[in-house]
mmCIF file of C-alpha atoms in Angstrom:
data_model
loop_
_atom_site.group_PDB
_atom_site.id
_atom_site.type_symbol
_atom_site.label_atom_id
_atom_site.label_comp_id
_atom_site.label_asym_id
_atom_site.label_seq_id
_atom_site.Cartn_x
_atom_site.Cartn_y
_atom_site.Cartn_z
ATOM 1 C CA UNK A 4 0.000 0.000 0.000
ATOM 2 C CA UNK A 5 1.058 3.804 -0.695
ATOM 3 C CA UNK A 6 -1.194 5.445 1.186
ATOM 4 C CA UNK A 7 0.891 6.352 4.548
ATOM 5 C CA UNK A 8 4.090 7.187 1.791
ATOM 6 C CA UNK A 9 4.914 10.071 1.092
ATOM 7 C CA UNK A 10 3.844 12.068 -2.002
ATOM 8 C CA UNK A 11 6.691 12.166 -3.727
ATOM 9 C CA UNK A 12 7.708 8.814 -3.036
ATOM 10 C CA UNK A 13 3.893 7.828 -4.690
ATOM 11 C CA UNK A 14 4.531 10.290 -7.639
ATOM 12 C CA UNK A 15 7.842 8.358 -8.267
ATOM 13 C CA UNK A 16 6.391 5.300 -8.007
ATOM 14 C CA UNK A 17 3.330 5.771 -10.411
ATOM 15 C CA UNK A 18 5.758 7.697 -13.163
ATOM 16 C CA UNK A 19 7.459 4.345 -12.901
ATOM 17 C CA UNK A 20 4.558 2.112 -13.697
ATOM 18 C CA UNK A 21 2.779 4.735 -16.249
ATOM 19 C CA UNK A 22 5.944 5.598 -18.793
ATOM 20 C CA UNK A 23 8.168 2.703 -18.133
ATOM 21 C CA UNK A 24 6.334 -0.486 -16.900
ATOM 22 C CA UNK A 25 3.189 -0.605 -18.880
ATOM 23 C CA UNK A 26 5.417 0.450 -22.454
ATOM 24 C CA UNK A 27 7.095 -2.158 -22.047
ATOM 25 C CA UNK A 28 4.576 -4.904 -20.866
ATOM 26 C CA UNK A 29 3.381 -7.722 -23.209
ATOM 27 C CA UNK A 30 1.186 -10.573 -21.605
ATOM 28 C CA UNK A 31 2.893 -14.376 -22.287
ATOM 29 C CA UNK A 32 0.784 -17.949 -22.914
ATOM 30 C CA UNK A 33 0.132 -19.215 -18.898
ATOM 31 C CA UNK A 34 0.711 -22.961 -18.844
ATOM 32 C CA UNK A 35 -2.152 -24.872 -17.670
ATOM 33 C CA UNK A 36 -1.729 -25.276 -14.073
ATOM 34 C CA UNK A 37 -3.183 -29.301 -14.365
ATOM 35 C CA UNK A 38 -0.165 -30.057 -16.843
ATOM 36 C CA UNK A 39 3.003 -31.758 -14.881
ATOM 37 C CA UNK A 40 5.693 -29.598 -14.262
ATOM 38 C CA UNK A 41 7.815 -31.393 -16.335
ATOM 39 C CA UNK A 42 5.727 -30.512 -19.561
ATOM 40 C CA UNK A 43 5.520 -27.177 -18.255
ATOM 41 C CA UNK A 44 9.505 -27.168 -17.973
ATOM 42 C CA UNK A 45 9.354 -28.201 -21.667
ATOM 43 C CA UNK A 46 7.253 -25.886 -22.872
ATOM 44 C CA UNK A 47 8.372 -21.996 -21.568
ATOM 45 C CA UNK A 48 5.424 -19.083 -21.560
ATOM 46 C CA UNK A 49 5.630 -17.583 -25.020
ATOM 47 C CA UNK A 50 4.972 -13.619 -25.949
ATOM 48 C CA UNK A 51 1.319 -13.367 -26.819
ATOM 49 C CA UNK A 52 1.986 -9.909 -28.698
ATOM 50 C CA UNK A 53 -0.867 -8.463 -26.768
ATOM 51 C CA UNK A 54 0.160 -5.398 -24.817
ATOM 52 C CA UNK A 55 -1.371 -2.636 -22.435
ATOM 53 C CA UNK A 56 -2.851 0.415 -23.665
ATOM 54 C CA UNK A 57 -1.473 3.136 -22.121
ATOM 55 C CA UNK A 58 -4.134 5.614 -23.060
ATOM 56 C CA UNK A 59 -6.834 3.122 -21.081
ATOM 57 C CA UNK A 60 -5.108 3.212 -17.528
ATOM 58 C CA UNK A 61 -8.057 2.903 -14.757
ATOM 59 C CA UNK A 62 -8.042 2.747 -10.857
ATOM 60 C CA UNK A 63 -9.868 0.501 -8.605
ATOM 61 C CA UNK A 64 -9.524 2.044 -4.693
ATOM 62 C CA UNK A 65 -11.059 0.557 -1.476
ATOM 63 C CA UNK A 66 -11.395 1.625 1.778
ATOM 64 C CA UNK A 67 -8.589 4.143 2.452
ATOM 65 C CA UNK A 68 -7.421 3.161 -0.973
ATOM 66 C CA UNK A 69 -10.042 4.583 -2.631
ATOM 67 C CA UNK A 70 -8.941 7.972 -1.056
ATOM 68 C CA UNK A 71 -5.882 7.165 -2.546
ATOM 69 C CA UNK A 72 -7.083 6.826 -5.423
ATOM 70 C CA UNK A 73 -9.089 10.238 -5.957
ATOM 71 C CA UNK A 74 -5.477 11.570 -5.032
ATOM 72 C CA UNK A 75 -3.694 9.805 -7.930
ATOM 73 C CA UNK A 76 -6.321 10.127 -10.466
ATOM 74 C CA UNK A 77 -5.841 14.276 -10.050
ATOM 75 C CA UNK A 78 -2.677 13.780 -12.077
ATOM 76 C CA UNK A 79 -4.681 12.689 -15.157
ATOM 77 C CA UNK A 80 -3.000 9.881 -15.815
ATOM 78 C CA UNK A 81 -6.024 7.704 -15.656
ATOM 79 C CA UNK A 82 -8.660 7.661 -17.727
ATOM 80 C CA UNK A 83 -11.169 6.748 -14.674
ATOM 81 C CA UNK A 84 -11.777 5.283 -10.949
ATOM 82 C CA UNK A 85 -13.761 2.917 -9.664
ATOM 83 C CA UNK A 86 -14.192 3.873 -5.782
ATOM 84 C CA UNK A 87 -15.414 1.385 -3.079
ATOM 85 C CA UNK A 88 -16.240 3.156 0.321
ATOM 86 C CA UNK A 89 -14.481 6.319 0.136
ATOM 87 C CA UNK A 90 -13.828 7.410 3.475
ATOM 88 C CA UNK A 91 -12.943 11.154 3.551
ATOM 89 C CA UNK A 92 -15.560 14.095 4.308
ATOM 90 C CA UNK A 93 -15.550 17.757 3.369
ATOM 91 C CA UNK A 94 -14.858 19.154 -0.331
ATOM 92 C CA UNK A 95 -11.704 18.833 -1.791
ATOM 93 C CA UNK A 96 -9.182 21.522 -2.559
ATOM 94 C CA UNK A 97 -10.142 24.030 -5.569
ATOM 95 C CA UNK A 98 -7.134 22.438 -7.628
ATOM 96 C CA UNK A 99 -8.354 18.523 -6.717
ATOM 97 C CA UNK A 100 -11.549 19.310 -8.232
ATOM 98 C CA UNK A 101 -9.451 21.077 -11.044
ATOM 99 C CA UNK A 102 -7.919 18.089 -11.829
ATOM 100 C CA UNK A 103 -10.186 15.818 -11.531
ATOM 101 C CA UNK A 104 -12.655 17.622 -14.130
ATOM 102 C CA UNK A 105 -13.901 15.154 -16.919
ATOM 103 C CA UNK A 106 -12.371 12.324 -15.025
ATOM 104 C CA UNK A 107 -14.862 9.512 -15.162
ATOM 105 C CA UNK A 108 -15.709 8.517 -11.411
ATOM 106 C CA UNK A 109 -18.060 5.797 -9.784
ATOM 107 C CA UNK A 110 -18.248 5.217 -6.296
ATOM 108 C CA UNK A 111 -19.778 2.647 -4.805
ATOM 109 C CA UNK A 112 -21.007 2.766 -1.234
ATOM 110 C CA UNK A 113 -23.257 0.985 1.208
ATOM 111 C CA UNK A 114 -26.096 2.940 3.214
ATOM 112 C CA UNK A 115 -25.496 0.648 6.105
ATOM 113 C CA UNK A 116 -21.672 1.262 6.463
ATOM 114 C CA UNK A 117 -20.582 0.997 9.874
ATOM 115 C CA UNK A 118 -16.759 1.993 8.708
ATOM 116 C CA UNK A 119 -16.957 4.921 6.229
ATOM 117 C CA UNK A 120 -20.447 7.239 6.245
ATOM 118 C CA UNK A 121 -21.932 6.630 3.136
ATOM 119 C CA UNK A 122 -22.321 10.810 3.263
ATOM 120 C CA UNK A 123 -18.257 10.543 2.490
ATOM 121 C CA UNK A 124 -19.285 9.207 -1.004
ATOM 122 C CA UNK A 125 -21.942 11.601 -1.561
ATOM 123 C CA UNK A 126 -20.325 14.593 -0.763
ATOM 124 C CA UNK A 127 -17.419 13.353 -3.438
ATOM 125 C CA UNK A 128 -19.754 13.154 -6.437
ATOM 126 C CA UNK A 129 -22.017 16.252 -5.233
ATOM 127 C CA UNK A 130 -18.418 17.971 -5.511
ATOM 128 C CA UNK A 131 -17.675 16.316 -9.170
ATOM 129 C CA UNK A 132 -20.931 16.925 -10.831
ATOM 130 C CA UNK A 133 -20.571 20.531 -9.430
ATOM 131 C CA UNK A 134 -16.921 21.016 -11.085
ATOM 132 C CA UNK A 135 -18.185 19.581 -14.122
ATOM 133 C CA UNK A 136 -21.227 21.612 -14.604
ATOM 134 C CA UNK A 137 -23.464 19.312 -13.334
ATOM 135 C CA UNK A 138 -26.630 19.745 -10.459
ATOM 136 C CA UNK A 139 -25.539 18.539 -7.103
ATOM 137 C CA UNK A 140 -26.867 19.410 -3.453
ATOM 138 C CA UNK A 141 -30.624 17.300 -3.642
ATOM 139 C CA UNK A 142 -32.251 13.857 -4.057
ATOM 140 C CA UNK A 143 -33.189 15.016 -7.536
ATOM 141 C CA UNK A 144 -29.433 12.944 -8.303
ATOM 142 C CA UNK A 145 -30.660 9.945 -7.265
ATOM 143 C CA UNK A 146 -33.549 7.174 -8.562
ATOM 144 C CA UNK A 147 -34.129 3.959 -7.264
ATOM 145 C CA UNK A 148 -32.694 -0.141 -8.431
ATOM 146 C CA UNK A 149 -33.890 -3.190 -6.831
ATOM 147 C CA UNK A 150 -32.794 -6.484 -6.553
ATOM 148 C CA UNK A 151 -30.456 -8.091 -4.192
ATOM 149 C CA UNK A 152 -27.723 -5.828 -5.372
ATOM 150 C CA UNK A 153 -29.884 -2.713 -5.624
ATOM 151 C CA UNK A 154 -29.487 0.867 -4.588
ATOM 152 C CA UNK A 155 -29.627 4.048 -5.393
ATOM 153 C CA UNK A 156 -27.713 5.586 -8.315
ATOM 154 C CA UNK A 157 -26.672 9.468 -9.075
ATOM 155 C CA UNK A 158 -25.522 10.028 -12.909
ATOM 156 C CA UNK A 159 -23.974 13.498 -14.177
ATOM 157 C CA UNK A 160 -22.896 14.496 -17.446
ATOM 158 C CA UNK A 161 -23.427 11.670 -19.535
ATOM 159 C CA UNK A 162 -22.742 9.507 -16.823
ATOM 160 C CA UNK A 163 -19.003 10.483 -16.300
ATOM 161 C CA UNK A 164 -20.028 10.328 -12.791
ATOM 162 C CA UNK A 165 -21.739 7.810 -10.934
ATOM 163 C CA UNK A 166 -22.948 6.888 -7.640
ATOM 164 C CA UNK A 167 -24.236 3.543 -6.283
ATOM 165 C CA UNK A 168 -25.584 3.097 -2.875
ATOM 166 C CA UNK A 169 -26.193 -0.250 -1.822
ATOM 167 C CA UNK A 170 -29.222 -0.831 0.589
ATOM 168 C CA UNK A 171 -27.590 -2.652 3.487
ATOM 169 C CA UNK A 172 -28.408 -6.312 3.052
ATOM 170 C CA UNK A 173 -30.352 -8.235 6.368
ATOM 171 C CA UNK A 174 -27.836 -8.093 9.439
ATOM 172 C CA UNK A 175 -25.933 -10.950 10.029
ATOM 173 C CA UNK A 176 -24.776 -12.230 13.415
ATOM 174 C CA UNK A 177 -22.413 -14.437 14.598
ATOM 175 C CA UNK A 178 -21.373 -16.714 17.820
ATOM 176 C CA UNK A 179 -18.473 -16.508 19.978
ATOM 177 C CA UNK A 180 -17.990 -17.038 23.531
ATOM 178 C CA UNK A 181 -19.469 -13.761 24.921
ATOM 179 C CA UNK A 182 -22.739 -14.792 22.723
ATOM 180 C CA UNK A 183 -24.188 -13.749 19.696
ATOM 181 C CA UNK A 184 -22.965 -10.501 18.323
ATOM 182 C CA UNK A 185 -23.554 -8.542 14.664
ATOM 183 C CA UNK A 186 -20.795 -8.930 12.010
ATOM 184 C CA UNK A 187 -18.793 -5.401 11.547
ATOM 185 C CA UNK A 188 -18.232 -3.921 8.273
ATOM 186 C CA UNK A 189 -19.533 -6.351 6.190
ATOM 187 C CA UNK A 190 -21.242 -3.723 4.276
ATOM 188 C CA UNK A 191 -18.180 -1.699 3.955
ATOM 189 C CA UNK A 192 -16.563 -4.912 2.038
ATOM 190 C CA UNK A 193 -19.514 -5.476 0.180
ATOM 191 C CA UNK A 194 -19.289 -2.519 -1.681
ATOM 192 C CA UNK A 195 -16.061 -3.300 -3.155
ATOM 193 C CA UNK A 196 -16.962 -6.558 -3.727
ATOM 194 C CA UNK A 197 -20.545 -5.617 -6.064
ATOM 195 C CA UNK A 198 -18.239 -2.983 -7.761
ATOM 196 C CA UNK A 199 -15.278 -5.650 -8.713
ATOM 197 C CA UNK A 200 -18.077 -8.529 -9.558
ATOM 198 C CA UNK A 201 -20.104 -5.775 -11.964
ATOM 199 C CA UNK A 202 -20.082 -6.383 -15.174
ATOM 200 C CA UNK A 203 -21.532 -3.243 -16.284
ATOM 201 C CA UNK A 204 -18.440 -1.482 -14.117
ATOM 202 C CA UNK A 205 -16.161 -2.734 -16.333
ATOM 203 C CA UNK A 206 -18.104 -2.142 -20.027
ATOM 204 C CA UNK A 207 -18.143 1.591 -18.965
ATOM 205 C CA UNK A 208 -14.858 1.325 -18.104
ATOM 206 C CA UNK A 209 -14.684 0.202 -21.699
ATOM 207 C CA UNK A 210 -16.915 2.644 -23.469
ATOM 208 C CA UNK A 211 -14.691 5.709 -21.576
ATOM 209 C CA UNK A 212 -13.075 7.777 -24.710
#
């Protein structure tokens, strides 16, 4: 994890992985982990040709790395985020929101999140659709999905931001020996779990210009 490093140290690091690591990359054949490891021995990992786009670089952050992550998609090097219980409060600084105008954004966040206000997402996207000439500031932003994996989602500007809320699910409990006591922060994972198992997350992560 970056997120107790230093800035510069995390500038340094994602320069590295941005111009130098990802030019470079090519993906190779994975041997089939049910062949013996003799055949695998005979037969190396060969260069597929397929390589990374560098102009389709996204973030996934969770938890205090999703704060992370609205830090190092302000240097534009991304073309979008995908943020799982964001956990900080208040507006950002005038040159954050600077930065991070026209980057696509979609937060996911549970109502019933015991770790991280779900208020800490809202406030974000209220903030983004603001910067990028967008409403903000009411319920207008926000219509109802059900299902299991419903909730409640904002969309600004052609839907370069997003928000999901996820209605908490039915509490869950658990036994241990001083008796039967509610799980914590299940609904904080779960967030980051519906927004890595979407696959609509990832075809608009796909359809970004």
């Amino acid at each position: 994890s970056l997120y107790d490093d230093p800035r510069a140290d995390i500038l340094s690091f994602l320069a590295w992985f941005c111009d130098r690591w990802i030019e470079h990359h090519t993906f190779v054949d994975i041997v089939d982990i049910d062949i013996a490891d003799s055949v695998a021995a005979a037969a190396p990992p060969r260069p597929t040709g397929i390589r990374l786009s560098p102009r389709k670089r996204y973030l996934f952050g969770f938890s205090e790395g999703a704060t992370l992550a609205v830090e190092l998609v302000t240097t534009r090097r991304f073309r979008g985020a995908i943020l799982a219980s964001y956990g900080f409060r208040g507006r950002l600084p005038r040159l954050a929101l600077e930065r991070l105008r026209g980057v696509a954004v979609w937060a996911f966040h549970s109502k019933g999140d015991d770790v991280y206000d779900v208020r800490c997402s809202e406030e974000l996207v209220e903030s983004l659709l603001l910067e990028n000439g967008g409403g903000g500031g009411g319920n207008d932003l926000f219509w109802m999905e059900g299902g299991d994996r419903g909730g409640m989602d904002a969309f600004g500007m052609n839907d370069i931001v997003k928000l999901t809320k996820l209605v908490p699910l039915e509490k869950e409990k658990r036994k241990n020996n001083a008796g039967t006591v509610e799980m914590k922060g299940r609904e904080h994972i779960r967030a980051a779990i519906v927004a890595s198992q979407s696959e609509e997350v990832y075809s608009w992560l796909l359809s970004l210009p």
